[in-house]
Amino acid sequence: MTTEFSRVERLDTIGGEERQVTIAADADERAALARRFGLVALDRLSADFAIRRDAAAVIACGHVSAAVVQSCTVTGVPLHASVEEDVTLRFVEPTTAGGGDEEIELSGDALDTIEIEGGGIDLGEAAAETMALALDPFPRSPDAAAVLKQAGVISEEEAGAFGALAGLKAKLEGKA
């Protein structure tokens, strides 16, 4: 699988001693990632990793840094945001046991586990996915609440149980 920002470290070059790897996306890679993740722009994406092999996996500990421009989900206004995310990833050989339909329970340390594809680990794709997961899924500009209110959309507080009771109380007081 080729990705927009591929930085593969071959497995045969990763030993038990920790090795530093620094990566950064170029302009074309950032433009392609911005399209993939629905961003207005991706101004910067870089990562620093310390990689090493242990008995069962390749461990990559590091930091992902990005500068992005997202659209407000209400107004469409461009919003600048930054990502500064520490990450620890565990790259493991693909499992061959069992079928794909059985349910597997994951422990807390398995959540950042990635299966190795081919003869290496793709730190570029790992950095891109880390950035995407760290983004606000519903970015809102400062004036988003006012725009929603003007459009007649009620807030969560107004829609909740106590909001409904307040509306009922107001109606009852108006009839009294």
Coordinates of C-alpha atoms in Angstrom, one line a residue:
M1 CA 0.0 0.0 0.0
T2 CA 1.4 3.4 -1.0
T3 CA 0.5 6.4 1.1
E4 CA 0.8 10.1 0.6
F5 CA 3.6 10.3 3.1
S6 CA 5.6 7.1 3.2
R7 CA 8.8 6.8 5.2
V8 CA 9.6 3.1 5.5
E9 CA 12.2 1.8 7.8
R10 CA 13.3 -1.6 6.7
L11 CA 13.1 -4.3 9.4
D12 CA 16.6 -5.6 8.7
T13 CA 18.0 -2.1 9.7
I14 CA 16.3 -2.0 13.1
G15 CA 18.2 -3.6 15.9
G16 CA 18.0 -3.7 19.7
E17 CA 19.8 -0.4 20.1
E18 CA 17.6 2.7 19.9
R19 CA 18.0 4.7 16.7
Q20 CA 16.7 8.3 16.1
V21 CA 14.6 8.9 13.0
T22 CA 13.4 12.4 12.0
I23 CA 10.8 12.8 9.1
A24 CA 9.0 15.7 7.5
A25 CA 6.4 15.9 4.8
D26 CA 7.2 18.0 1.7
A27 CA 4.7 20.4 0.1
D28 CA 3.2 17.8 -2.3
E29 CA 2.8 15.2 0.5
R30 CA 1.2 17.8 2.7
A31 CA -1.3 18.8 0.0
A32 CA -2.2 15.2 -0.6
L33 CA -2.7 14.6 3.1
A34 CA -4.8 17.7 3.4
R35 CA -7.1 16.3 0.7
R36 CA -7.2 12.9 2.4
F37 CA -8.1 14.3 5.8
G38 CA -10.4 17.1 4.6
L39 CA -8.2 19.9 5.7
V40 CA -8.1 23.4 4.2
A41 CA -4.3 23.2 4.4
L42 CA -1.5 21.2 6.1
D43 CA 1.3 23.7 6.6
R44 CA 3.7 21.5 8.5
L45 CA 4.0 17.8 9.5
S46 CA 7.1 16.3 11.1
A47 CA 7.9 13.7 13.6
D48 CA 10.9 12.5 15.6
F49 CA 11.0 8.8 16.6
A50 CA 13.3 6.6 18.6
I51 CA 13.0 3.1 17.1
R52 CA 14.2 -0.2 18.4
R53 CA 13.4 -3.9 18.2
D54 CA 12.4 -6.0 21.2
A55 CA 11.6 -9.7 21.4
A56 CA 8.1 -9.4 19.9
A57 CA 7.9 -6.1 18.1
V58 CA 9.4 -2.9 16.8
I59 CA 8.8 -0.1 19.2
A60 CA 8.6 3.6 18.0
C61 CA 8.4 6.3 20.6
G62 CA 8.3 9.9 19.5
H63 CA 6.6 13.1 18.9
V64 CA 4.4 14.3 16.0
S65 CA 4.1 18.0 15.2
A66 CA 1.8 19.6 12.7
A67 CA 0.2 23.0 11.7
V68 CA -3.1 22.6 10.0
V69 CA -6.0 24.7 8.8
Q70 CA -9.5 23.2 9.3
S71 CA -12.9 24.6 8.4
C72 CA -15.4 25.5 11.2
T73 CA -18.1 22.9 11.0
V74 CA -20.8 25.6 11.4
T75 CA -19.5 28.7 9.5
G76 CA -16.8 27.2 7.2
V77 CA -14.4 29.8 8.4
P78 CA -10.7 28.6 8.2
L79 CA -9.3 27.8 11.7
H80 CA -5.6 27.4 12.4
A81 CA -4.7 24.6 14.8
S82 CA -1.5 22.9 15.9
V83 CA -0.9 19.3 16.9
E84 CA 1.8 18.4 19.4
E85 CA 1.3 14.7 20.1
D86 CA 3.6 12.2 21.9
V87 CA 3.1 8.7 20.6
T88 CA 4.3 5.2 21.3
L89 CA 3.6 2.6 18.6
R90 CA 4.2 -1.1 18.6
F91 CA 4.7 -2.7 15.2
V92 CA 4.0 -6.5 15.2
E93 CA 4.1 -9.3 12.7
P94 CA 0.6 -10.1 11.3
T95 CA -1.4 -12.7 13.2
T96 CA -2.1 -15.8 11.2
A97 CA -4.3 -17.7 13.7
G98 CA -8.0 -17.9 13.4
G99 CA -10.5 -16.3 11.0
G100 CA -11.3 -12.7 10.7
D101 CA -14.7 -13.0 12.2
E102 CA -13.8 -13.9 15.8
E103 CA -14.1 -11.2 18.5
I104 CA -10.8 -10.1 20.0
E105 CA -10.5 -8.3 23.3
L106 CA -7.7 -5.7 23.3
S107 CA -5.8 -4.7 26.4
G108 CA -4.8 -1.1 27.0
D109 CA -1.3 -1.6 25.6
A110 CA -2.6 -3.1 22.4
L111 CA -4.5 0.0 21.3
D112 CA -1.4 1.5 19.5
T113 CA -0.4 -1.7 17.8
I114 CA 0.1 -1.8 14.1
E115 CA 0.6 -4.9 11.9
I116 CA 3.8 -4.9 9.9
E117 CA 3.2 -4.9 6.1
G118 CA 6.0 -6.0 3.8
G119 CA 9.5 -5.7 5.1
G120 CA 9.3 -2.5 7.0
I121 CA 7.4 -0.1 9.2
D122 CA 6.0 3.1 7.7
L123 CA 6.7 5.9 10.1
G124 CA 5.3 8.5 7.7
E125 CA 1.9 6.8 7.6
A126 CA 2.0 6.4 11.4
A127 CA 2.8 10.1 11.8
A128 CA -0.1 11.1 9.4
E129 CA -2.6 8.9 11.3
T130 CA -1.4 10.2 14.7
M131 CA -2.0 13.8 13.4
A132 CA -5.4 13.0 12.1
L133 CA -6.5 11.3 15.3
A134 CA -5.3 14.3 17.3
L135 CA -7.4 16.8 15.3
D136 CA -10.6 18.3 16.7
P137 CA -13.3 16.4 14.8
F138 CA -15.8 19.3 15.0
P139 CA -13.8 22.5 15.0
R140 CA -15.8 25.6 15.8
S141 CA -15.0 29.3 15.3
P142 CA -15.7 31.7 18.1
D143 CA -18.9 32.9 16.5
A144 CA -20.3 29.4 15.8
A145 CA -22.7 29.4 18.8
A146 CA -24.2 32.8 17.7
V147 CA -24.7 31.5 14.1
L148 CA -26.4 28.4 15.4
K149 CA -28.7 30.3 17.7
Q150 CA -29.6 32.7 14.9
A151 CA -30.5 29.7 12.8
G152 CA -32.8 28.4 15.5
V153 CA -30.6 25.5 16.7
I154 CA -30.9 25.1 20.5
S155 CA -27.9 24.4 22.7
E156 CA -27.3 21.1 24.5
E157 CA -28.3 22.8 27.8
E158 CA -31.6 23.9 26.2
A159 CA -32.3 20.5 24.7
G160 CA -31.5 18.5 27.9
A161 CA -34.0 17.4 30.5
F162 CA -33.6 20.6 32.6
G163 CA -34.0 22.8 29.5
A164 CA -37.3 21.1 28.7
L165 CA -38.4 21.6 32.4
A166 CA -37.4 25.3 32.2
G167 CA -39.5 25.7 29.0
L168 CA -42.5 24.0 30.7
K169 CA -42.1 26.2 33.8
A170 CA -42.1 29.3 31.5
K171 CA -45.3 28.1 29.8
L172 CA -47.0 27.4 33.1
E173 CA -46.0 30.8 34.5
G174 CA -47.3 32.5 31.4
K175 CA -50.8 30.9 31.9
A176 CA -51.0 31.7 35.6

